[in-house]
Short mmCIF file of C-alpha atoms and ligand atoms in Angstrom, two decimals:
data_model
loop_
_atom_site.label_atom_id
_atom_site.label_comp_id
_atom_site.label_asym_id
_atom_site.label_seq_id
_atom_site.Cartn_x
_atom_site.Cartn_y
_atom_site.Cartn_z
CA MET A 58 -37.84 -24.24 47.58
CA LYS A 59 -35.65 -22.82 44.75
CA ILE A 60 -37.59 -20.69 42.35
CA TYR A 61 -37.14 -18.14 39.59
CA ILE A 62 -38.01 -14.48 39.91
CA GLU A 63 -40.34 -14.57 37.03
CA ASP A 64 -42.56 -17.00 39.10
CA ILE A 65 -42.71 -14.94 42.27
CA ALA A 66 -46.21 -13.91 42.28
CA LYS A 67 -47.15 -17.69 42.86
CA TYR A 68 -45.57 -17.66 46.13
CA GLU A 69 -46.73 -14.74 48.22
CA GLY A 70 -46.27 -15.34 51.78
CA GLN A 71 -44.30 -18.41 51.38
CA THR A 72 -40.69 -18.99 52.22
CA ILE A 73 -38.48 -19.45 48.93
CA THR A 74 -34.84 -19.32 47.80
CA LEU A 75 -33.49 -17.50 44.86
CA GLN A 76 -30.21 -17.74 42.93
CA ALA A 77 -29.25 -14.65 41.49
CA TRP A 78 -26.62 -11.86 40.95
CA LEU A 79 -26.50 -8.58 43.01
CA TYR A 80 -26.61 -5.68 40.50
CA ASN A 81 -27.07 -2.87 43.13
CA LYS A 82 -27.16 -2.48 46.96
CA ARG A 83 -28.35 0.22 49.22
CA SER A 84 -28.17 0.40 52.99
CA SER A 85 -29.74 2.53 55.71
CA GLY A 86 -28.99 1.57 59.35
CA LYS A 87 -30.61 -1.52 60.18
CA LEU A 88 -31.49 -2.36 56.52
CA HIS A 89 -29.83 -3.51 53.48
CA PHE A 90 -31.64 -3.54 50.07
CA LEU A 91 -30.26 -6.16 47.80
CA GLN A 92 -31.22 -5.75 44.28
CA LEU A 93 -31.06 -9.22 42.62
CA ARG A 94 -31.34 -10.48 39.02
CA ASP A 95 -31.64 -13.99 37.89
CA GLY A 96 -32.08 -13.36 34.13
CA THR A 97 -35.88 -14.11 34.56
CA GLY A 98 -36.47 -10.93 36.44
CA GLU A 99 -35.23 -8.35 38.99
CA ILE A 100 -36.33 -8.08 42.61
CA GLN A 101 -35.18 -6.69 45.84
CA ALA A 102 -34.47 -8.56 48.93
CA VAL A 103 -34.56 -6.51 52.26
CA VAL A 104 -32.09 -7.84 55.01
CA PHE A 105 -33.34 -6.39 58.31
CA LYS A 106 -31.05 -6.65 61.15
CA GLY A 107 -33.70 -8.11 63.40
CA ASN A 108 -34.45 -11.07 60.93
CA VAL A 109 -31.16 -12.36 60.45
CA SER A 110 -28.04 -13.60 62.28
CA ASP A 111 -25.26 -10.84 63.01
CA GLU A 112 -22.91 -12.80 60.32
CA VAL A 113 -25.45 -12.74 57.52
CA PHE A 114 -26.34 -8.75 58.30
CA GLU A 115 -22.47 -8.10 58.08
CA LEU A 116 -22.04 -10.23 54.81
CA SER A 117 -25.13 -8.29 53.39
CA ASP A 118 -23.29 -5.23 53.88
CA LYS A 119 -20.16 -6.37 52.27
CA ILE A 120 -21.45 -8.26 49.14
CA THR A 121 -20.04 -6.82 45.95
CA GLN A 122 -21.64 -5.82 42.51
CA GLU A 123 -22.19 -8.92 40.36
CA SER A 124 -21.37 -11.58 43.10
CA SER A 125 -23.51 -14.66 42.73
CA VAL A 126 -25.78 -15.13 45.79
CA GLU A 127 -28.40 -17.44 47.31
CA VAL A 128 -31.21 -15.59 49.13
CA THR A 129 -33.90 -17.18 51.17
CA GLY A 130 -36.88 -15.49 52.48
CA THR A 131 -40.57 -14.72 52.66
CA VAL A 132 -42.41 -13.36 49.53
CA LYS A 133 -44.24 -9.96 50.38
CA LYS A 134 -46.46 -7.92 48.22
CA HIS A 135 -44.80 -4.43 47.47
CA ASP A 136 -46.81 -2.46 45.15
CA ARG A 137 -44.06 0.30 44.65
CA SER A 138 -41.66 -2.13 43.09
CA ARG A 139 -41.72 -2.96 39.23
CA ILE A 140 -42.54 -6.59 39.98
CA GLY A 141 -44.91 -6.00 42.72
CA TYR A 142 -43.02 -8.11 45.16
CA GLU A 143 -39.99 -8.02 47.48
CA ILE A 144 -38.19 -10.66 49.58
CA ASP A 145 -37.95 -10.41 53.53
CA ALA A 146 -34.57 -12.06 53.67
CA THR A 147 -33.77 -14.66 56.42
CA ASP A 148 -30.55 -16.03 54.82
CA VAL A 149 -28.12 -14.77 52.47
CA LYS A 150 -25.01 -16.76 51.06
CA VAL A 151 -22.40 -15.71 48.58
CA ILE A 152 -21.64 -18.50 45.79
CA GLY A 153 -19.23 -16.83 43.85
CA GLU A 154 -17.51 -13.51 44.91
CA SER A 155 -17.05 -10.88 42.14
CA VAL A 156 -13.99 -8.56 42.78
CA ASP A 157 -13.74 -5.05 41.25
CA TYR A 158 -16.46 -5.70 38.65
CA PRO A 159 -15.31 -3.22 35.92
CA ILE A 160 -18.90 -2.09 35.05
CA THR A 161 -20.22 0.36 37.61
CA PRO A 162 -23.51 2.21 37.76
CA LYS A 163 -21.57 5.21 36.30
CA GLU A 164 -21.55 5.99 32.77
CA HIS A 165 -18.88 4.38 30.55
CA GLY A 166 -17.78 5.09 26.97
CA THR A 167 -18.95 2.70 24.10
CA HIS A 168 -15.46 1.42 23.66
CA PHE A 169 -14.90 0.41 27.31
CA LEU A 170 -18.48 -1.32 27.01
CA MET A 171 -17.68 -3.09 23.73
CA GLU A 172 -14.35 -4.37 25.26
CA HIS A 173 -16.46 -5.75 28.17
CA ARG A 174 -19.22 -6.99 25.92
CA HIS A 175 -19.10 -10.26 27.80
CA LEU A 176 -20.12 -8.53 30.99
CA TRP A 177 -22.21 -5.72 29.49
CA LEU A 178 -24.59 -8.23 28.42
CA ARG A 179 -25.66 -8.64 32.04
CA SER A 180 -27.01 -5.04 32.41
CA LEU A 181 -30.73 -4.82 32.40
CA ARG A 182 -30.83 -3.02 29.05
CA GLN A 183 -28.67 -5.39 27.21
CA LYS A 184 -30.92 -8.35 28.61
CA ALA A 185 -34.03 -6.54 27.09
CA ILE A 186 -32.39 -6.46 23.79
CA LEU A 187 -31.49 -9.98 23.89
CA ARG A 188 -34.91 -11.03 24.91
CA ILE A 189 -36.33 -9.07 21.83
CA ARG A 190 -33.79 -10.46 19.53
CA HIS A 191 -34.89 -13.90 20.70
CA ARG A 192 -38.65 -12.90 20.15
CA ILE A 193 -37.89 -11.63 16.71
CA ILE A 194 -36.04 -14.90 15.67
CA LYS A 195 -39.04 -16.99 17.30
CA SER A 196 -41.38 -14.81 15.33
CA VAL A 197 -39.52 -15.36 12.10
CA ARG A 198 -39.61 -19.06 12.52
CA ASP A 199 -43.31 -19.26 13.75
CA PHE A 200 -44.41 -17.18 10.73
CA PHE A 201 -42.66 -19.12 8.01
CA ASP A 202 -43.71 -22.64 9.75
CA ASN A 203 -47.31 -21.52 10.17
CA LYS A 204 -47.23 -20.90 6.19
CA GLY A 205 -46.20 -24.17 5.25
CA PHE A 206 -42.72 -23.28 4.50
CA THR A 207 -39.80 -25.76 4.97
CA LEU A 208 -36.61 -24.74 6.58
CA VAL A 209 -33.74 -25.60 4.24
CA ASP A 210 -30.22 -24.75 5.58
CA ALA A 211 -27.76 -23.12 3.05
CA PRO A 212 -24.04 -23.86 3.26
CA ILE A 213 -21.65 -21.44 5.04
CA PHE A 214 -18.84 -22.32 2.62
CA THR A 215 -19.59 -21.47 -0.86
CA PRO A 216 -17.76 -20.95 -4.07
CA ASN A 217 -20.45 -18.43 -5.30
CA ALA A 218 -20.58 -14.71 -4.81
CA CYS A 219 -24.29 -14.00 -4.57
CA GLU A 220 -24.12 -10.22 -3.66
CA GLY A 221 -21.17 -9.02 -5.84
CA THR A 222 -17.53 -9.68 -5.46
CA THR A 223 -16.36 -6.60 -3.37
CA ASN A 224 -16.96 -7.70 0.07
CA LEU A 225 -16.35 -11.36 0.05
CA PHE A 226 -14.47 -13.05 2.99
CA LYS A 227 -12.09 -15.49 1.03
CA VAL A 228 -10.96 -18.55 2.98
CA ASP A 229 -8.61 -21.51 2.22
CA TYR A 230 -10.40 -24.56 1.43
CA PHE A 231 -7.90 -27.12 0.98
CA ASP A 232 -6.78 -26.60 -2.58
CA GLN A 233 -9.72 -24.49 -3.62
CA ASN A 234 -10.90 -20.90 -3.05
CA ALA A 235 -14.27 -20.75 -0.88
CA TYR A 236 -15.97 -17.66 0.44
CA LEU A 237 -18.10 -17.36 3.51
CA THR A 238 -21.63 -17.03 2.34
CA GLN A 239 -23.11 -13.56 1.72
CA SER A 240 -26.52 -15.09 1.19
CA GLY A 241 -28.22 -18.25 1.09
CA GLN A 242 -30.62 -17.02 -1.85
CA LEU A 243 -29.06 -19.05 -4.79
CA TYR A 244 -29.47 -22.25 -2.74
CA MET A 245 -32.94 -21.44 -1.77
CA GLU A 246 -33.87 -21.07 -5.40
CA ALA A 247 -33.03 -24.69 -5.90
CA ALA A 248 -34.69 -25.56 -2.53
CA ALA A 249 -37.97 -23.67 -3.68
CA MET A 250 -38.25 -26.10 -6.71
CA ALA A 251 -38.14 -28.98 -4.31
CA VAL A 252 -40.51 -27.76 -1.48
CA GLY A 253 -42.29 -24.88 -3.15
CA LYS A 254 -41.94 -22.48 0.03
CA ALA A 255 -38.51 -22.85 1.37
CA TYR A 256 -36.51 -20.47 3.85
CA CYS A 257 -33.03 -20.54 5.29
CA PHE A 258 -31.85 -18.51 8.47
CA GLY A 259 -28.52 -18.23 9.34
CA PRO A 260 -25.34 -16.14 9.72
CA THR A 261 -24.15 -14.27 6.63
CA PHE A 262 -20.91 -12.56 6.07
CA ARG A 263 -19.61 -9.34 4.27
CA ALA A 264 -16.26 -7.67 4.37
CA GLU A 265 -17.83 -4.42 4.75
CA LYS A 266 -14.83 -1.90 4.69
CA SER A 267 -17.11 0.96 5.81
CA LYS A 268 -17.77 1.74 9.51
CA THR A 269 -21.39 2.50 9.46
CA ARG A 270 -23.99 2.23 12.26
CA ARG A 271 -25.91 -0.27 10.04
CA HIS A 272 -23.01 -2.69 8.97
CA LEU A 273 -21.69 -5.66 10.58
CA THR A 274 -19.27 -8.17 9.01
CA GLU A 275 -21.40 -11.11 10.28
CA PHE A 276 -25.30 -10.83 10.54
CA TRP A 277 -28.11 -13.14 10.67
CA MET A 278 -30.56 -13.24 7.70
CA VAL A 279 -33.79 -15.08 7.14
CA GLU A 280 -34.59 -15.72 3.35
CA PRO A 281 -37.84 -17.15 2.16
CA GLU A 282 -38.01 -18.11 -1.47
CA VAL A 283 -41.20 -19.05 -3.14
CA ALA A 284 -41.91 -20.94 -6.56
CA PHE A 285 -44.44 -19.29 -8.95
CA PHE A 286 -44.28 -16.11 -7.07
CA ASP A 287 -43.73 -12.66 -8.86
CA ILE A 288 -42.60 -9.43 -7.21
CA TYR A 289 -46.23 -8.37 -6.17
CA ASP A 290 -46.62 -11.64 -4.31
CA ASP A 291 -43.24 -11.10 -2.83
CA MET A 292 -44.09 -7.60 -1.51
CA ASP A 293 -47.33 -8.94 0.04
CA LEU A 294 -45.41 -11.69 1.79
CA ALA A 295 -42.62 -9.08 3.10
CA GLU A 296 -45.52 -6.81 4.44
CA GLU A 297 -47.49 -9.32 6.34
CA PHE A 298 -44.10 -10.79 7.61
CA VAL A 299 -42.76 -7.66 9.11
CA GLU A 300 -46.29 -6.67 10.51
CA TYR A 301 -46.38 -10.09 12.40
CA ILE A 302 -42.70 -9.74 13.75
CA VAL A 303 -43.33 -6.29 15.11
CA GLN A 304 -46.81 -7.05 16.55
CA GLU A 305 -45.46 -10.27 18.28
CA VAL A 306 -42.85 -8.16 20.17
CA VAL A 307 -45.31 -5.53 21.06
CA LYS A 308 -47.81 -8.30 22.38
CA ASN A 309 -45.15 -10.33 24.31
CA ASN A 310 -42.16 -7.84 25.07
CA ARG A 311 -43.78 -4.83 26.46
CA ALA A 312 -41.75 -4.68 29.48
CA ASP A 313 -38.41 -5.03 27.77
CA LEU A 314 -39.62 -2.20 25.25
CA GLU A 315 -40.26 -0.13 28.45
CA VAL A 316 -36.76 -0.77 29.83
CA LEU A 317 -35.45 0.58 26.32
CA GLU A 318 -37.82 3.46 26.54
CA ARG A 319 -38.99 2.64 23.22
CA ASP A 320 -42.12 4.69 21.92
CA ILE A 321 -44.51 1.71 21.68
CA SER A 322 -47.19 3.39 19.75
CA LYS A 323 -45.04 3.92 16.87
CA LEU A 324 -44.66 0.10 16.86
CA GLU A 325 -48.34 -0.52 17.42
CA ASN A 326 -48.91 1.57 14.03
CA ILE A 327 -47.01 -1.07 11.96
CA LYS A 328 -49.95 -2.46 10.35
CA ARG A 329 -50.57 -3.42 6.69
CA PRO A 330 -50.74 -1.93 4.04
CA PHE A 331 -47.34 -0.51 3.86
CA PRO A 332 -46.54 2.36 1.37
CA ARG A 333 -45.13 1.11 -2.00
CA ILE A 334 -43.17 3.68 -4.32
CA SER A 335 -41.15 2.92 -7.33
CA TYR A 336 -37.57 3.77 -7.69
CA ASP A 337 -38.39 6.73 -9.81
CA GLU A 338 -40.96 7.95 -7.07
CA ALA A 339 -38.16 7.71 -4.45
CA ILE A 340 -35.89 9.81 -6.76
CA GLU A 341 -38.67 12.56 -6.96
CA ILE A 342 -39.03 12.49 -3.05
CA LEU A 343 -35.39 12.93 -2.69
CA HIS A 344 -34.99 15.85 -5.15
CA LYS A 345 -38.05 17.61 -3.33
CA LYS A 346 -36.27 17.07 -0.13
CA GLY A 347 -33.05 18.89 -1.63
CA ASN A 348 -31.05 15.70 -2.07
CA ASP A 349 -29.59 15.35 -5.60
CA THR A 350 -29.09 11.82 -6.09
CA GLN A 351 -29.07 11.29 -9.96
CA TRP A 352 -31.23 8.67 -11.51
CA GLY A 353 -29.22 5.47 -11.78
CA ALA A 354 -27.47 5.65 -8.45
CA ASP A 355 -28.04 3.43 -5.51
CA PHE A 356 -29.32 5.01 -2.24
CA GLY A 357 -27.03 5.03 0.99
CA GLY A 358 -28.04 5.58 4.63
CA ASP A 359 -28.67 9.20 4.07
CA GLU A 360 -31.08 8.68 1.18
CA GLU A 361 -32.86 5.92 2.97
CA THR A 362 -33.25 8.01 5.91
CA LEU A 363 -34.66 11.01 3.75
CA ILE A 364 -37.24 8.60 2.25
CA SER A 365 -38.23 7.15 5.51
CA GLU A 366 -39.22 10.46 6.97
CA GLU A 367 -42.03 10.67 4.65
CA PHE A 368 -43.75 7.62 6.13
CA ASP A 369 -44.62 6.35 9.59
CA LYS A 370 -44.43 2.78 8.48
CA PRO A 371 -41.70 0.69 6.50
CA VAL A 372 -41.91 1.68 2.93
CA MET A 373 -41.22 -0.53 -0.18
CA ILE A 374 -39.15 0.89 -2.82
CA HIS A 375 -39.44 -1.26 -6.01
CA HIS A 376 -38.06 -1.50 -9.55
CA TYR A 377 -34.62 -0.09 -9.22
CA PRO A 378 -32.33 0.56 -12.33
CA MET A 379 -31.04 -3.07 -13.57
CA ALA A 380 -27.57 -1.59 -13.77
CA ILE A 381 -27.04 -1.23 -9.96
CA LYS A 382 -28.69 -4.58 -9.04
CA ALA A 383 -27.33 -8.19 -8.71
CA PHE A 384 -27.04 -10.37 -11.78
CA TYR A 385 -29.89 -12.74 -10.76
CA MET A 386 -32.63 -10.14 -10.77
CA LYS A 387 -35.45 -10.50 -13.25
CA GLN A 388 -35.11 -7.58 -15.86
CA GLU A 389 -38.06 -5.57 -16.99
CA GLY A 390 -37.09 -2.88 -19.44
CA ASN A 391 -34.10 -1.03 -17.86
CA LYS A 392 -35.49 -1.99 -14.45
CA ALA A 393 -35.11 -4.90 -12.08
CA ALA A 394 -38.29 -6.51 -10.45
CA CYS A 395 -36.80 -6.06 -6.96
CA VAL A 396 -37.86 -4.41 -3.86
CA ASP A 397 -36.04 -2.83 -0.63
CA MET A 398 -37.98 -2.47 2.41
CA ILE A 399 -36.77 0.63 4.43
CA ALA A 400 -37.75 0.86 7.93
CA PRO A 401 -39.33 4.07 9.63
CA GLU A 402 -37.53 6.56 11.86
CA GLY A 403 -34.36 6.36 9.96
CA TYR A 404 -33.24 2.65 10.70
CA GLY A 405 -32.57 2.03 7.18
CA GLU A 406 -33.09 -0.98 4.75
CA ILE A 407 -34.15 -3.97 6.44
CA ILE A 408 -35.12 -6.25 3.56
CA GLY A 409 -33.71 -6.76 0.15
CA GLY A 410 -35.49 -9.08 -2.64
CA GLY A 411 -37.49 -9.51 -5.63
CA GLN A 412 -38.26 -11.86 -8.56
CA ARG A 413 -35.54 -13.73 -10.08
CA GLU A 414 -34.35 -14.19 -13.59
CA GLU A 415 -35.92 -17.54 -14.77
CA ASP A 416 -34.65 -17.56 -18.46
CA ILE A 417 -31.51 -19.36 -18.68
CA ASP A 418 -29.91 -17.53 -21.72
CA LYS A 419 -30.75 -14.06 -20.15
CA LEU A 420 -28.99 -15.36 -16.84
CA LYS A 421 -26.03 -16.65 -18.57
CA ALA A 422 -25.74 -13.32 -20.48
CA LYS A 423 -25.92 -11.51 -16.88
CA ILE A 424 -23.25 -13.65 -15.38
CA LYS A 425 -20.93 -13.01 -18.27
CA GLU A 426 -21.63 -9.24 -18.40
CA GLN A 427 -20.85 -8.86 -14.60
CA GLY A 428 -17.53 -10.87 -15.03
CA LEU A 429 -18.77 -13.73 -12.78
CA PRO A 430 -16.89 -16.99 -12.87
CA GLU A 431 -19.40 -19.29 -14.99
CA GLU A 432 -17.93 -22.50 -13.80
CA VAL A 433 -19.33 -22.23 -10.30
CA PHE A 434 -22.74 -21.34 -11.48
CA GLY A 435 -23.37 -24.48 -13.30
CA TRP A 436 -25.54 -25.97 -10.82
CA TYR A 437 -27.46 -22.64 -10.39
CA LEU A 438 -28.22 -22.65 -14.21
CA ASP A 439 -29.46 -26.06 -13.92
CA VAL A 440 -32.45 -24.81 -11.65
CA ARG A 441 -33.46 -22.87 -15.02
CA LYS A 442 -32.59 -25.88 -17.22
CA TYR A 443 -34.92 -28.33 -15.63
CA GLY A 444 -38.62 -26.94 -15.22
CA SER A 445 -37.91 -23.30 -14.63
CA CYS A 446 -40.51 -21.15 -13.40
CA LYS A 447 -41.13 -17.62 -12.11
CA HIS A 448 -39.91 -17.40 -8.52
CA ALA A 449 -39.12 -14.68 -5.93
CA GLY A 450 -37.89 -14.11 -2.41
CA PHE A 451 -36.18 -11.79 -0.11
CA GLY A 452 -33.77 -11.40 2.74
CA LEU A 453 -34.45 -9.57 5.98
CA GLY A 454 -31.45 -8.73 8.26
CA ILE A 455 -31.95 -9.60 11.76
CA GLU A 456 -29.83 -6.93 13.30
CA ARG A 457 -31.31 -3.99 11.47
CA THR A 458 -34.73 -5.19 12.43
CA VAL A 459 -33.51 -5.43 16.03
CA ALA A 460 -32.03 -1.76 15.87
CA TRP A 461 -35.42 -0.64 14.62
CA ILE A 462 -37.71 -2.35 16.81
CA CYS A 463 -35.67 -1.74 20.10
CA GLY A 464 -34.80 2.05 18.87
CA LEU A 465 -30.97 1.45 18.77
CA HIS A 466 -28.90 3.87 17.06
CA HIS A 467 -26.13 1.31 16.14
CA VAL A 468 -26.33 -2.22 15.12
CA ARG A 469 -23.47 -3.25 17.49
CA GLU A 470 -25.94 -3.64 20.50
CA THR A 471 -28.22 -5.78 18.48
CA ILE A 472 -26.27 -8.92 18.37
CA PRO A 473 -24.68 -10.56 21.65
CA PHE A 474 -20.94 -10.53 20.08
CA PRO A 475 -20.76 -7.98 17.22
CA ARG A 476 -18.21 -8.43 14.35
CA LEU A 477 -17.38 -5.25 12.84
CA MET A 478 -14.34 -4.30 10.78
CA ASP A 479 -12.40 -3.30 13.83
CA ARG A 480 -13.70 -5.72 16.24
CA LEU A 481 -13.30 -9.43 16.65
CA THR A 482 -13.13 -9.64 20.51
CA PRO A 483 -14.55 -10.58 22.78
O1 4AD B 725 -30.11 -6.52 0.47
P1 4AD B 725 -29.33 -7.75 0.58
O2 4AD B 725 -27.85 -7.64 0.24
O3 4AD B 725 -30.09 -8.92 -0.20
C1 4AD B 725 -29.48 -10.09 -0.42
O4 4AD B 725 -28.62 -10.67 0.31
C2 4AD B 725 -30.73 -11.03 -0.99
N1 4AD B 725 -29.80 -12.08 -1.78
C3 4AD B 725 -31.51 -11.62 -0.08
C4 4AD B 725 -32.67 -12.40 -0.79
O5 4AD B 725 -33.22 -11.94 -1.76
N2 4AD B 725 -32.89 -13.77 -0.58
O6 4AD B 725 -29.19 -8.04 2.21
C5 4AD B 725 -30.52 -8.28 2.72
C6 4AD B 725 -30.76 -7.69 4.01
C7 4AD B 725 -30.58 -6.15 4.12
O7 4AD B 725 -31.89 -5.54 3.61
C8 4AD B 725 -30.24 -5.84 5.35
O8 4AD B 725 -31.40 -5.84 6.29
C9 4AD B 725 -29.21 -7.07 5.83
O9 4AD B 725 -29.64 -8.11 4.84
N3 4AD B 725 -27.79 -6.52 5.55
C10 4AD B 725 -26.91 -6.23 6.60
N4 4AD B 725 -27.21 -6.21 7.81
C11 4AD B 725 -26.17 -5.96 8.79
N5 4AD B 725 -24.84 -5.65 8.27
C12 4AD B 725 -24.62 -5.90 6.87
N6 4AD B 725 -23.32 -5.85 6.48
C13 4AD B 725 -25.53 -6.23 6.05
N7 4AD B 725 -25.75 -6.26 4.57
C14 4AD B 725 -27.12 -6.50 4.45
MG1 MG B 726 -30.06 -4.54 -0.25
#
């Protein structure tokens, strides 16, 4: 009977067949120990000379790393193994041979591994990251679905710059200019007026010309938008959302977090309420810590790290100076009713959002002031023209969130096939 490794416990004492890959092998005299992985788990098969034919014993000696194999044997309890079982092999077949697999158990440099990303994904560490990423995405969907949000897909081709014009990817769109979307937000504002609570979830693009450990050119963002919400409702939602995601991972992916040697107690601590500080208070913290960022400047990675050191939970910084924020933000005095959530332990900003300007005249003035092409914002202004209301939302970057939860220094390992300024392959 063919089974998956994850189901092994149900078959103790029975004869089963696994289809898997050999990720490591050890031999001693009359025994070969085959380390197998099938994507659902890892297990050791013991090939004892007395239990198999001579051909199978010889074959087991020669199987190369990452060959795909079919192993038949009896499931036996084995307390010292991670999974608690091992296989006493009675037959071994090679399905697909693997010759000179480039990623060996020795250490490899990052460049080499990135060049072989399509194979690197098979490592147990990368598999753990893929599984946690999957859990995060599932939790994102579950959270909003359970709260009565409607998933509304935003377009990828767009004529609008949502987050400034400096990092747009321009594409030829027949005889017009189009850009790859930086954010689905403007479309979600329209959608919120239709369904009340909307969210979109998809890839977004930014021609980031800086090579930092937090920036990808293609990343995934989830963006809720809610009608009749203000900035404080927005922060409440963001906080509940992030707590939910982290606790779902803690609950369901403990083994994966252990593979990554993540300090799980730090994640268990991520419970509401999260600290909230104003931009002015953040500036004070920076000054106290010897950073001389002037009032009015935006924060970079270094500042975010310094601020996050003060807290053991994500911190929400609200009310930045309007002058450094996007045209659509609701203005309050010289501040914007906006919020950034900074992850703890120096993983940087994971959420950006806030309340939107609902007044059509103020919005028109901002579009002009920031030199944005008014003609492509006609539809967006219509949202204010017909039954405008206060509304707010935010965007959470999936890769930054994966980096934080998995404890990864660089975002390049958080997405299966990262796109960076200097990387388009594999
Ligand atoms: O702060 P940002 O630019 O906010 C927006 O795009 C809003 N329109 C969202 C909204 O209100 N609906 O981006 C949101 C998040 C950041 O906090 C960060 O987590 C992530 O997106 N992000 C990136 N992640 C990886 N690489 C990049 N280049 C990123 N740029 C932003
Ligand atoms: Mg931001």
